């Protein structure tokens, strides 16, 4: 059975690239009827951040990328679920110690007592000679007596992997094919740090084996380390999983996506009012392509369509305009009740409406939501868009708009609109629609010459959402005042 995992470090907010990695693991496991695990890699204790685990689980739960096993959030509590725990590396130190000792006993690892200062000197000397910096093997051949004496003296040490000379390591990457690396080009990597914690390279191999991971799907930044992982599988005599290294997500300048060019965390996007479904849909297409030209996918459709063989080798640009287009599509598809629910917090935060006013203004909110549905790409834009709609001191500068207002038919339209609206008791959307139909019949003004000048007089714009809905929201007096305010432009 397929088993894959997402194994992040708890170092802050979840990067969108990390969510894509989790998503691909989730889609593949679901497609193959397997299990998707969440494991926490916290062996680098210097990088831990308070609240990072909760942020991680909240991001996965909100986007629907929910683990079957491992770390899970239930009833606001983080729990570990499954038969292969613990799923937090800092709770597995005794397990790693057992396998470190196995490598030492087999002569495939060794104690290293070199200080940071010496290692720095070695690296600098190698750089000056134009060589690739790597450990020079000073401690590879220490005798058992020397090792025992150093440990007895309390000297700090690490444990390093003892790579054989001129040995070709081979592994299969399902995206990039067969990859080979000669051990002469590799470093004797550290497996156990001086603080007693394993390095990522040691822990990831032990954990993936013991948790029966069949497919390792992760970012391409781990590709240079994979030969060392593959060699560890050789040392232990374990069957290697399939590897899948995902292409990087890139900025517009085709460099790796970074905060310097805007939001990059899942929390950033959700806080701005991007729908989780849209973000998942967008990220799924960054590095993977379906067999057809379909762009809008539900999670279930993604599961059915997902295929590891269609993952790209080259990086994918994070096109924010494409994300905005996709999110706007999802907004347009929302039921009105859900649209109002999503909009309300943003309107409250902007002071457009208070929580105390919500019950009394539900009908108004529904009308406003219908107006905004066609105008926003994400919910944080709503207050500004409403401000544009409600702004009554607009200036009409567009030459085409001015030309339309100067048409003879527009002058008749102006008089008719004022007379009809002043003569009605309540101006709602239905009455606004009826007024425009009456003017069309009585004044013989229709199509563009009816609707565009009407919109310009009321909103200052040539295009926008349903005009009768705007008339409804603004109300009779405001609409009349706006129409009258353009009389000087029309030279009436």
Tab-separated table of C-alpha atoms in Angstrom:
chain	number	residue	atom	x	y	z
A	1	UNK	CA	0.000	0.000	0.000
A	2	UNK	CA	1.175	3.530	-0.788
A	3	UNK	CA	2.302	5.509	2.241
A	4	UNK	CA	3.752	8.999	1.900
A	5	UNK	CA	4.396	11.830	4.308
A	6	UNK	CA	4.749	15.558	4.806
A	7	UNK	CA	7.539	16.219	7.289
A	8	UNK	CA	8.089	19.941	7.910
A	9	UNK	CA	10.058	21.717	10.608
A	10	UNK	CA	8.042	23.821	13.080
A	11	UNK	CA	9.731	27.088	12.123
A	12	UNK	CA	6.872	29.534	11.638
A	13	UNK	CA	4.035	30.101	9.218
A	14	UNK	CA	3.481	27.517	6.490
A	15	UNK	CA	5.052	28.541	3.166
A	16	UNK	CA	2.841	28.021	0.109
A	17	UNK	CA	5.585	25.783	-1.286
A	18	UNK	CA	5.269	23.582	1.782
A	19	UNK	CA	1.514	23.404	1.339
A	20	UNK	CA	2.025	22.316	-2.272
A	21	UNK	CA	4.361	19.534	-1.088
A	22	UNK	CA	1.770	18.400	1.445
A	23	UNK	CA	-0.957	18.632	-1.210
A	24	UNK	CA	0.907	16.451	-3.720
A	25	UNK	CA	1.535	13.831	-1.027
A	26	UNK	CA	-2.135	13.975	-0.039
A	27	UNK	CA	-3.399	13.716	-3.648
A	28	UNK	CA	-1.147	10.781	-4.471
A	29	UNK	CA	-2.050	8.848	-1.314
A	30	UNK	CA	-5.773	9.386	-1.890
A	31	UNK	CA	-5.480	8.500	-5.586
A	32	UNK	CA	-3.730	5.229	-4.735
A	33	UNK	CA	-5.960	4.359	-1.773
A	34	UNK	CA	-3.034	4.804	0.614
A	35	UNK	CA	-2.171	6.792	3.744
A	36	UNK	CA	-0.859	10.338	4.106
A	37	UNK	CA	1.236	10.966	7.234
A	38	UNK	CA	2.268	14.155	9.005
A	39	UNK	CA	5.581	13.966	10.870
A	40	UNK	CA	7.396	16.780	12.646
A	41	UNK	CA	11.118	17.194	12.023
A	42	UNK	CA	12.315	19.240	14.987
A	43	UNK	CA	15.881	18.001	15.374
A	44	UNK	CA	17.204	21.541	14.830
A	45	UNK	CA	16.108	22.900	18.176
A	46	UNK	CA	17.473	26.381	17.417
A	47	UNK	CA	14.804	27.008	14.773
A	48	UNK	CA	11.689	26.098	16.733
A	49	UNK	CA	8.976	28.756	16.997
A	50	UNK	CA	6.154	28.963	19.497
A	51	UNK	CA	2.769	28.129	17.980
A	52	UNK	CA	4.251	26.796	14.735
A	53	UNK	CA	2.707	23.320	15.125
A	54	UNK	CA	-0.778	24.774	15.641
A	55	UNK	CA	-0.290	27.082	12.640
A	56	UNK	CA	0.750	24.105	10.534
A	57	UNK	CA	-2.224	21.961	11.483
A	58	UNK	CA	-4.655	24.857	11.107
A	59	UNK	CA	-3.349	25.543	7.597
A	60	UNK	CA	-3.719	21.883	6.596
A	61	UNK	CA	-7.203	21.586	8.108
A	62	UNK	CA	-8.440	24.800	6.491
A	63	UNK	CA	-7.215	23.737	3.061
A	64	UNK	CA	-8.526	20.172	3.346
A	65	UNK	CA	-5.071	18.549	3.212
A	66	UNK	CA	-5.781	16.428	6.272
A	67	UNK	CA	-3.412	13.639	7.407
A	68	UNK	CA	-4.606	10.092	7.993
A	69	UNK	CA	-1.833	9.409	10.482
A	70	UNK	CA	0.713	11.220	12.609
A	71	UNK	CA	0.137	14.682	14.045
A	72	UNK	CA	-3.526	15.623	13.958
A	73	UNK	CA	-5.594	18.369	15.570
A	74	UNK	CA	-8.801	17.218	17.226
A	75	UNK	CA	-11.012	19.360	19.472
A	76	UNK	CA	-8.375	22.111	19.501
A	77	UNK	CA	-5.747	19.674	20.805
A	78	UNK	CA	-2.702	18.321	18.953
A	79	UNK	CA	-2.595	14.532	19.166
A	80	UNK	CA	-0.554	11.728	17.620
A	81	UNK	CA	-2.553	9.073	15.811
A	82	UNK	CA	-1.173	5.831	14.397
A	83	UNK	CA	0.904	2.723	15.038
A	84	UNK	CA	4.291	4.131	13.978
A	85	UNK	CA	4.822	6.913	16.518
A	86	UNK	CA	6.106	8.963	18.059
A	87	UNK	CA	5.680	11.278	15.057
A	88	UNK	CA	7.837	14.045	16.543
A	89	UNK	CA	11.557	13.494	15.994
A	90	UNK	CA	12.659	14.969	19.326
A	91	UNK	CA	10.647	12.168	20.966
A	92	UNK	CA	12.502	9.476	18.975
A	93	UNK	CA	16.081	10.056	20.179
A	94	UNK	CA	16.490	6.555	21.626
A	95	UNK	CA	15.417	5.069	18.297
A	96	UNK	CA	18.056	7.050	16.392
A	97	UNK	CA	20.714	6.180	18.965
A	98	UNK	CA	20.133	2.473	18.273
A	99	UNK	CA	20.753	2.907	14.543
A	100	UNK	CA	23.747	5.212	15.063
A	101	UNK	CA	25.347	2.493	17.188
A	102	UNK	CA	24.585	-0.061	14.493
A	103	UNK	CA	26.487	2.013	11.912
A	104	UNK	CA	29.397	2.519	14.320
A	105	UNK	CA	29.581	-1.223	14.999
A	106	UNK	CA	29.541	-1.959	11.265
A	107	UNK	CA	32.362	0.529	10.621
A	108	UNK	CA	30.063	2.650	8.455
A	109	UNK	CA	30.185	5.637	10.786
A	110	UNK	CA	32.797	7.191	13.070
A	111	UNK	CA	33.219	9.621	15.956
A	112	UNK	CA	34.489	13.081	15.011
A	113	UNK	CA	36.034	15.328	17.681
A	114	UNK	CA	36.946	18.246	15.399
A	115	UNK	CA	36.018	21.656	16.761
A	116	UNK	CA	33.992	24.220	14.838
A	117	UNK	CA	37.119	26.366	14.610
A	118	UNK	CA	39.138	23.586	12.967
A	119	UNK	CA	36.348	22.757	10.537
A	120	UNK	CA	36.134	26.424	9.567
A	121	UNK	CA	39.886	26.562	8.966
A	122	UNK	CA	39.731	23.458	6.769
A	123	UNK	CA	36.845	24.884	4.709
A	124	UNK	CA	38.573	28.229	4.235
A	125	UNK	CA	41.818	26.567	3.132
A	126	UNK	CA	39.932	24.425	0.615
A	127	UNK	CA	38.138	27.468	-0.765
A	128	UNK	CA	41.439	29.299	-1.219
A	129	UNK	CA	42.698	26.371	-3.303
A	130	UNK	CA	39.502	26.391	-5.389
A	131	UNK	CA	38.394	23.052	-3.949
A	132	UNK	CA	34.879	22.065	-2.918
A	133	UNK	CA	34.698	22.503	0.873
A	134	UNK	CA	34.197	19.191	2.674
A	135	UNK	CA	35.425	17.340	5.727
A	136	UNK	CA	39.030	16.200	5.353
A	137	UNK	CA	38.579	12.892	7.216
A	138	UNK	CA	40.911	13.675	10.116
A	139	UNK	CA	38.948	11.482	12.560
A	140	UNK	CA	38.140	8.612	10.175
A	141	UNK	CA	40.915	6.329	11.425
A	142	UNK	CA	40.983	7.039	15.155
A	143	UNK	CA	41.682	3.939	17.231
A	144	UNK	CA	39.238	2.637	19.788
A	145	UNK	CA	41.645	3.733	22.499
A	146	UNK	CA	41.796	7.294	21.141
A	147	UNK	CA	38.025	7.434	20.882
A	148	UNK	CA	37.545	6.139	24.413
A	149	UNK	CA	40.102	8.596	25.790
A	150	UNK	CA	38.454	11.555	24.060
A	151	UNK	CA	35.025	10.568	25.342
A	152	UNK	CA	36.435	10.016	28.843
A	153	UNK	CA	37.986	13.489	28.687
A	154	UNK	CA	34.562	14.952	27.932
A	155	UNK	CA	35.436	16.189	24.455
A	156	UNK	CA	32.305	17.065	22.449
A	157	UNK	CA	31.836	14.934	19.371
A	158	UNK	CA	29.637	14.261	16.386
A	159	UNK	CA	29.130	11.009	14.483
A	160	UNK	CA	29.806	11.059	10.746
A	161	UNK	CA	28.856	8.700	7.933
A	162	UNK	CA	31.938	6.870	6.614
A	163	UNK	CA	31.567	6.944	2.860
A	164	UNK	CA	33.597	4.396	0.871
A	165	UNK	CA	35.930	5.649	-1.835
A	166	UNK	CA	34.873	5.610	-5.476
A	167	UNK	CA	31.487	4.036	-4.828
A	168	UNK	CA	28.629	4.885	-7.200
A	169	UNK	CA	25.314	5.569	-5.441
A	170	UNK	CA	22.243	5.129	-7.631
A	171	UNK	CA	18.606	5.999	-7.015
A	172	UNK	CA	15.510	6.456	-9.138
A	173	UNK	CA	13.662	9.778	-9.119
A	174	UNK	CA	10.222	9.383	-10.687
A	175	UNK	CA	10.435	12.921	-12.118
A	176	UNK	CA	14.104	13.099	-13.112
A	177	UNK	CA	14.953	9.445	-13.815
A	178	UNK	CA	18.004	7.474	-12.670
A	179	UNK	CA	20.532	9.622	-10.788
A	180	UNK	CA	24.078	8.524	-9.984
A	181	UNK	CA	26.664	10.090	-7.706
A	182	UNK	CA	30.210	9.002	-6.869
A	183	UNK	CA	31.116	9.050	-3.184
A	184	UNK	CA	34.375	10.827	-4.087
A	185	UNK	CA	32.240	13.895	-4.759
A	186	UNK	CA	30.412	13.717	-1.435
A	187	UNK	CA	31.167	14.698	2.142
A	188	UNK	CA	31.182	12.487	5.229
A	189	UNK	CA	28.006	14.054	6.538
A	190	UNK	CA	27.218	14.412	10.216
A	191	UNK	CA	24.619	11.898	11.419
A	192	UNK	CA	24.576	12.797	15.105
A	193	UNK	CA	25.180	16.350	16.315
A	194	UNK	CA	27.094	17.333	19.426
A	195	UNK	CA	23.816	18.095	21.223
A	196	UNK	CA	22.742	14.446	20.898
A	197	UNK	CA	20.158	15.132	18.214
A	198	UNK	CA	20.379	13.387	14.835
A	199	UNK	CA	20.701	15.458	11.691
A	200	UNK	CA	17.880	15.527	9.186
A	201	UNK	CA	19.831	13.129	6.967
A	202	UNK	CA	19.946	10.404	9.605
A	203	UNK	CA	16.492	10.872	11.078
A	204	UNK	CA	14.646	11.069	7.765
A	205	UNK	CA	15.969	7.699	6.585
A	206	UNK	CA	15.243	5.917	9.870
A	207	UNK	CA	11.781	7.458	10.152
A	208	UNK	CA	10.793	6.779	6.558
A	209	UNK	CA	11.843	3.142	6.895
A	210	UNK	CA	10.184	2.500	10.244
A	211	UNK	CA	7.019	4.294	9.181
A	212	UNK	CA	6.932	2.172	5.997
A	213	UNK	CA	7.014	5.153	3.633
A	214	UNK	CA	6.843	3.988	0.034
A	215	UNK	CA	7.147	7.369	-1.734
A	216	UNK	CA	9.209	10.369	-0.645
A	217	UNK	CA	7.671	13.419	-2.325
A	218	UNK	CA	9.546	16.593	-1.403
A	219	UNK	CA	11.097	19.791	-2.767
A	220	UNK	CA	14.036	19.718	-5.155
A	221	UNK	CA	16.246	21.457	-2.573
A	222	UNK	CA	16.675	17.978	-1.037
A	223	UNK	CA	17.912	16.427	-4.291
A	224	UNK	CA	21.653	17.004	-3.553
A	225	UNK	CA	21.242	15.216	-0.194
A	226	UNK	CA	19.406	12.214	-1.591
A	227	UNK	CA	22.541	10.223	-2.602
A	228	UNK	CA	23.594	10.261	1.067
A	229	UNK	CA	20.139	9.065	2.070
A	230	UNK	CA	20.309	6.360	-0.584
A	231	UNK	CA	23.673	5.203	0.766
A	232	UNK	CA	22.221	4.956	4.283
A	233	UNK	CA	19.545	2.627	2.906
A	234	UNK	CA	22.402	0.534	1.502
A	235	UNK	CA	24.174	0.479	4.853
A	236	UNK	CA	21.095	-0.730	6.691
A	237	UNK	CA	20.099	-3.171	3.956
A	238	UNK	CA	16.678	-1.551	3.668
A	239	UNK	CA	14.519	-1.247	0.578
A	240	UNK	CA	14.664	2.285	-0.770
A	241	UNK	CA	11.411	4.254	-1.284
A	242	UNK	CA	10.590	5.917	-4.572
A	243	UNK	CA	11.803	9.508	-4.705
A	244	UNK	CA	9.915	12.412	-6.253
A	245	UNK	CA	11.604	15.817	-6.126
A	246	UNK	CA	9.232	18.656	-6.913
A	247	UNK	CA	10.282	21.721	-8.938
A	248	UNK	CA	10.736	24.987	-7.085
A	249	UNK	CA	8.045	27.649	-7.029
A	250	UNK	CA	9.544	30.812	-8.494
A	251	UNK	CA	9.064	34.568	-8.262
A	252	UNK	CA	8.490	36.596	-11.409
A	253	UNK	CA	12.281	36.971	-11.694
A	254	UNK	CA	12.468	33.151	-11.828
A	255	UNK	CA	14.268	32.964	-8.491
A	256	UNK	CA	12.912	30.858	-5.649
A	257	UNK	CA	9.733	32.333	-4.177
A	258	UNK	CA	10.636	34.643	-1.314
A	259	UNK	CA	9.019	37.156	1.019
A	260	UNK	CA	10.830	39.994	-0.745
A	261	UNK	CA	8.200	39.940	-3.479
A	262	UNK	CA	5.082	39.721	-1.321
A	263	UNK	CA	3.104	37.242	0.712
A	264	UNK	CA	4.367	33.670	0.707
A	265	UNK	CA	2.685	31.987	3.680
A	266	UNK	CA	-0.644	30.203	3.627
A	267	UNK	CA	-1.770	32.373	6.531
A	268	UNK	CA	-1.001	35.553	4.566
A	269	UNK	CA	-3.284	34.508	1.728
A	270	UNK	CA	-6.104	33.240	3.929
A	271	UNK	CA	-5.973	36.446	5.992
A	272	UNK	CA	-6.436	38.487	2.812
A	273	UNK	CA	-9.542	36.542	1.949
A	274	UNK	CA	-8.344	33.991	-0.564
A	275	UNK	CA	-10.589	30.934	-0.446
A	276	UNK	CA	-8.805	27.723	0.609
A	277	UNK	CA	-10.308	25.866	-2.361
A	278	UNK	CA	-8.879	28.425	-4.791
A	279	UNK	CA	-5.430	28.364	-3.174
A	280	UNK	CA	-5.326	24.553	-3.320
A	281	UNK	CA	-6.498	24.549	-6.951
A	282	UNK	CA	-3.845	27.124	-7.880
A	283	UNK	CA	-0.987	25.380	-6.066
A	284	UNK	CA	-1.897	22.018	-7.591
A	285	UNK	CA	-1.155	23.452	-11.039
A	286	UNK	CA	2.247	24.858	-10.003
A	287	UNK	CA	4.493	22.037	-11.126
A	288	UNK	CA	1.863	19.537	-12.264
A	289	UNK	CA	-0.350	19.596	-15.331
A	290	UNK	CA	-3.486	17.564	-16.098
A	291	UNK	CA	-3.940	15.683	-19.347
A	292	UNK	CA	-6.408	18.266	-20.665
A	293	UNK	CA	-6.730	22.057	-20.413
A	294	UNK	CA	-8.968	21.997	-17.343
A	295	UNK	CA	-8.016	24.684	-14.808
A	296	UNK	CA	-10.786	24.615	-12.199
A	297	UNK	CA	-10.702	21.499	-10.012
A	298	UNK	CA	-12.465	20.411	-6.871
A	299	UNK	CA	-10.332	18.428	-4.431
A	300	UNK	CA	-12.025	15.214	-5.559
A	301	UNK	CA	-11.297	16.040	-9.209
A	302	UNK	CA	-7.648	16.723	-8.338
A	303	UNK	CA	-7.406	13.337	-6.633
A	304	UNK	CA	-8.811	11.571	-9.669
A	305	UNK	CA	-6.600	13.455	-12.150
A	306	UNK	CA	-3.317	13.513	-10.191
A	307	UNK	CA	-0.461	11.562	-11.737
A	308	UNK	CA	3.182	11.662	-10.605
A	309	UNK	CA	4.332	11.218	-14.199
A	310	UNK	CA	2.904	14.632	-15.087
A	311	UNK	CA	4.991	16.555	-12.555
A	312	UNK	CA	7.303	18.992	-14.321
A	313	UNK	CA	11.075	19.167	-13.940
A	314	UNK	CA	11.342	22.930	-14.365
A	315	UNK	CA	10.262	25.531	-11.814
A	316	UNK	CA	6.809	27.098	-11.891
A	317	UNK	CA	6.269	30.859	-11.579
A	318	UNK	CA	3.875	31.951	-8.834
A	319	UNK	CA	1.564	34.047	-11.019
A	320	UNK	CA	-0.412	36.215	-8.591
A	321	UNK	CA	-2.647	37.483	-11.378
A	322	UNK	CA	-3.600	33.882	-12.158
A	323	UNK	CA	-4.308	33.206	-8.484
A	324	UNK	CA	-6.503	36.321	-8.337
A	325	UNK	CA	-8.411	35.225	-11.440
A	326	UNK	CA	-8.947	31.778	-9.983
A	327	UNK	CA	-10.037	33.109	-6.590
A	328	UNK	CA	-12.462	35.522	-8.285
A	329	UNK	CA	-13.977	32.529	-10.092
A	330	UNK	CA	-14.557	30.743	-6.790
A	331	UNK	CA	-16.063	33.894	-5.262
A	332	UNK	CA	-18.530	34.187	-8.148
A	333	UNK	CA	-19.609	30.580	-7.551
A	334	UNK	CA	-20.350	30.992	-3.826
A	335	UNK	CA	-23.952	30.779	-2.603
A	336	UNK	CA	-25.056	34.210	-1.418
A	337	UNK	CA	-25.243	33.085	2.230
A	338	UNK	CA	-21.626	31.897	2.160
A	339	UNK	CA	-20.523	35.020	0.308
A	340	UNK	CA	-22.025	37.230	3.019
A	341	UNK	CA	-20.412	35.068	5.713
A	342	UNK	CA	-16.989	35.424	4.107
A	343	UNK	CA	-17.324	39.166	3.475
A	344	UNK	CA	-18.662	40.185	6.866
A	345	UNK	CA	-15.387	40.044	8.897
A	346	UNK	CA	-13.635	42.261	6.351
A	347	UNK	CA	-16.457	44.809	6.385
A	348	UNK	CA	-16.489	44.835	10.193
A	349	UNK	CA	-12.700	45.289	10.383
A	350	UNK	CA	-12.922	48.215	7.959
A	351	UNK	CA	-15.697	49.873	9.955
A	352	UNK	CA	-18.240	49.572	7.151
A	353	UNK	CA	-20.620	47.838	9.542
A	354	UNK	CA	-20.539	46.916	13.229
A	355	UNK	CA	-21.339	43.560	14.791
A	356	UNK	CA	-24.329	45.182	16.511
A	357	UNK	CA	-25.748	46.224	13.129
A	358	UNK	CA	-25.475	42.796	11.502
A	359	UNK	CA	-28.939	41.512	12.354
A	360	UNK	CA	-30.714	44.695	11.239
A	361	UNK	CA	-28.656	45.031	8.043
A	362	UNK	CA	-28.822	41.459	6.732
A	363	UNK	CA	-30.861	42.450	3.683
A	364	UNK	CA	-28.444	45.294	2.940
A	365	UNK	CA	-25.499	42.903	3.303
A	366	UNK	CA	-27.024	40.503	0.794
A	367	UNK	CA	-27.388	43.324	-1.740
A	368	UNK	CA	-23.866	44.566	-1.118
A	369	UNK	CA	-22.515	41.031	-1.490
A	370	UNK	CA	-24.155	40.680	-4.908
A	371	UNK	CA	-22.542	43.956	-6.005
A	372	UNK	CA	-19.108	42.921	-4.743
A	373	UNK	CA	-19.302	39.403	-6.195
A	374	UNK	CA	-18.337	40.691	-9.635
A	375	UNK	CA	-15.836	43.305	-8.475
A	376	UNK	CA	-13.396	41.612	-6.111
A	377	UNK	CA	-10.669	39.020	-6.535
A	378	UNK	CA	-10.220	38.430	-2.792
A	379	UNK	CA	-12.221	39.589	0.202
A	380	UNK	CA	-9.736	42.145	1.541
A	381	UNK	CA	-10.576	44.249	-1.537
A	382	UNK	CA	-14.226	44.554	-0.482
A	383	UNK	CA	-14.043	47.701	1.707
A	384	UNK	CA	-12.157	49.666	-0.944
A	385	UNK	CA	-14.540	48.537	-3.669
A	386	UNK	CA	-17.496	49.595	-1.547
A	387	UNK	CA	-15.843	52.944	-0.972
A	388	UNK	CA	-15.626	53.400	-4.747
A	389	UNK	CA	-19.306	52.527	-5.104
A	390	UNK	CA	-20.454	54.813	-2.280
A	391	UNK	CA	-18.143	57.697	-3.197
A	392	UNK	CA	-20.410	60.549	-4.314
A	393	UNK	CA	-17.713	63.074	-5.175
A	394	UNK	CA	-16.493	61.202	-8.239
A	395	UNK	CA	-14.954	63.089	-11.141
A	396	UNK	CA	-15.796	62.006	-14.686
A	397	UNK	CA	-12.712	62.406	-16.860
A	398	UNK	CA	-13.002	59.547	-19.354
A	399	UNK	CA	-13.448	61.077	-22.809
A	400	UNK	CA	-15.836	58.384	-23.989
A	401	UNK	CA	-17.965	58.811	-20.869
A	402	UNK	CA	-18.069	62.584	-21.323
A	403	UNK	CA	-19.029	62.175	-24.982
A	404	UNK	CA	-21.912	59.878	-23.994
A	405	UNK	CA	-23.231	62.431	-21.480
A	406	UNK	CA	-23.218	65.131	-24.156
A	407	UNK	CA	-25.447	63.095	-26.482
A	408	UNK	CA	-28.902	64.602	-27.015
A	409	UNK	CA	-30.552	61.384	-25.855
A	410	UNK	CA	-28.593	61.567	-22.582
A	411	UNK	CA	-30.126	64.940	-21.782
A	412	UNK	CA	-33.628	63.474	-22.216
A	413	UNK	CA	-32.511	60.455	-20.159
A	414	UNK	CA	-31.320	62.800	-17.367
A	415	UNK	CA	-34.710	64.515	-17.110
A	416	UNK	CA	-36.629	61.254	-17.313
A	417	UNK	CA	-34.540	59.553	-14.614
A	418	UNK	CA	-35.034	62.382	-12.142
A	419	UNK	CA	-38.790	62.592	-12.830
A	420	UNK	CA	-39.315	58.839	-12.534
A	421	UNK	CA	-37.197	58.389	-9.387
A	422	UNK	CA	-38.663	61.431	-7.631
A	423	UNK	CA	-42.114	60.087	-8.403
A	424	UNK	CA	-41.512	56.721	-6.752
A	425	UNK	CA	-41.943	55.972	-3.062
A	426	UNK	CA	-39.151	53.394	-2.688
A	427	UNK	CA	-36.281	52.843	-5.094
A	428	UNK	CA	-35.306	49.186	-4.964
A	429	UNK	CA	-33.792	46.957	-7.645
A	430	UNK	CA	-37.182	45.946	-9.059
A	431	UNK	CA	-38.398	49.547	-9.295
A	432	UNK	CA	-35.085	50.648	-10.821
A	433	UNK	CA	-35.426	47.996	-13.504
A	434	UNK	CA	-39.004	49.083	-14.203
A	435	UNK	CA	-37.958	52.747	-14.494
A	436	UNK	CA	-35.323	51.948	-17.089
A	437	UNK	CA	-37.854	49.904	-19.093
A	438	UNK	CA	-40.369	52.756	-18.973
A	439	UNK	CA	-37.766	55.249	-20.215
A	440	UNK	CA	-36.758	52.860	-22.976
A	441	UNK	CA	-40.361	52.669	-24.171
A	442	UNK	CA	-41.322	56.311	-23.690
A	443	UNK	CA	-38.117	58.060	-24.786
A	444	UNK	CA	-37.088	55.468	-27.401
A	445	UNK	CA	-33.628	55.237	-25.792
A	446	UNK	CA	-32.204	51.727	-25.600
A	447	UNK	CA	-29.121	49.567	-25.284
A	448	UNK	CA	-25.813	51.316	-24.718
A	449	UNK	CA	-27.381	54.766	-24.958
A	450	UNK	CA	-29.716	53.918	-22.075
A	451	UNK	CA	-27.601	51.902	-19.674
A	452	UNK	CA	-24.151	53.479	-20.008
A	453	UNK	CA	-25.136	57.125	-19.437
A	454	UNK	CA	-27.393	56.025	-16.560
A	455	UNK	CA	-24.489	54.216	-14.939
A	456	UNK	CA	-22.114	57.152	-15.502
A	457	UNK	CA	-24.558	59.584	-13.885
A	458	UNK	CA	-25.019	57.355	-10.808
A	459	UNK	CA	-21.535	55.857	-10.321
A	460	UNK	CA	-19.135	57.887	-12.457
A	461	UNK	CA	-18.086	54.679	-14.237
A	462	UNK	CA	-18.985	53.148	-17.604
A	463	UNK	CA	-18.891	49.557	-16.407
A	464	UNK	CA	-19.682	47.704	-13.213
A	465	UNK	CA	-22.148	45.450	-11.401
A	466	UNK	CA	-25.909	45.441	-11.861
A	467	UNK	CA	-26.955	49.118	-11.922
A	468	UNK	CA	-30.384	48.472	-10.420
A	469	UNK	CA	-28.737	46.715	-7.471
A	470	UNK	CA	-26.534	49.769	-6.933
A	471	UNK	CA	-29.628	51.985	-7.073
A	472	UNK	CA	-31.234	49.752	-4.434
A	473	UNK	CA	-28.233	49.958	-2.107
A	474	UNK	CA	-27.731	53.713	-2.514
A	475	UNK	CA	-31.387	54.578	-2.059
A	476	UNK	CA	-33.693	57.129	-3.687
A	477	UNK	CA	-32.255	60.372	-2.300
A	478	UNK	CA	-28.603	59.483	-2.964
A	479	UNK	CA	-29.335	58.377	-6.533
A	480	UNK	CA	-31.199	61.635	-7.276
A	481	UNK	CA	-28.372	63.710	-5.796
A	482	UNK	CA	-25.789	61.874	-7.883
A	483	UNK	CA	-27.729	62.311	-11.105
A	484	UNK	CA	-28.210	66.024	-10.431
A	485	UNK	CA	-24.498	66.433	-9.661
A	486	UNK	CA	-23.610	65.827	-13.355
A	487	UNK	CA	-25.933	68.546	-14.670
A	488	UNK	CA	-23.041	71.003	-15.050
A	489	UNK	CA	-21.029	68.488	-17.051
A	490	UNK	CA	-24.009	67.954	-19.334
A	491	UNK	CA	-24.466	71.731	-19.596
A	492	UNK	CA	-28.086	71.598	-18.470
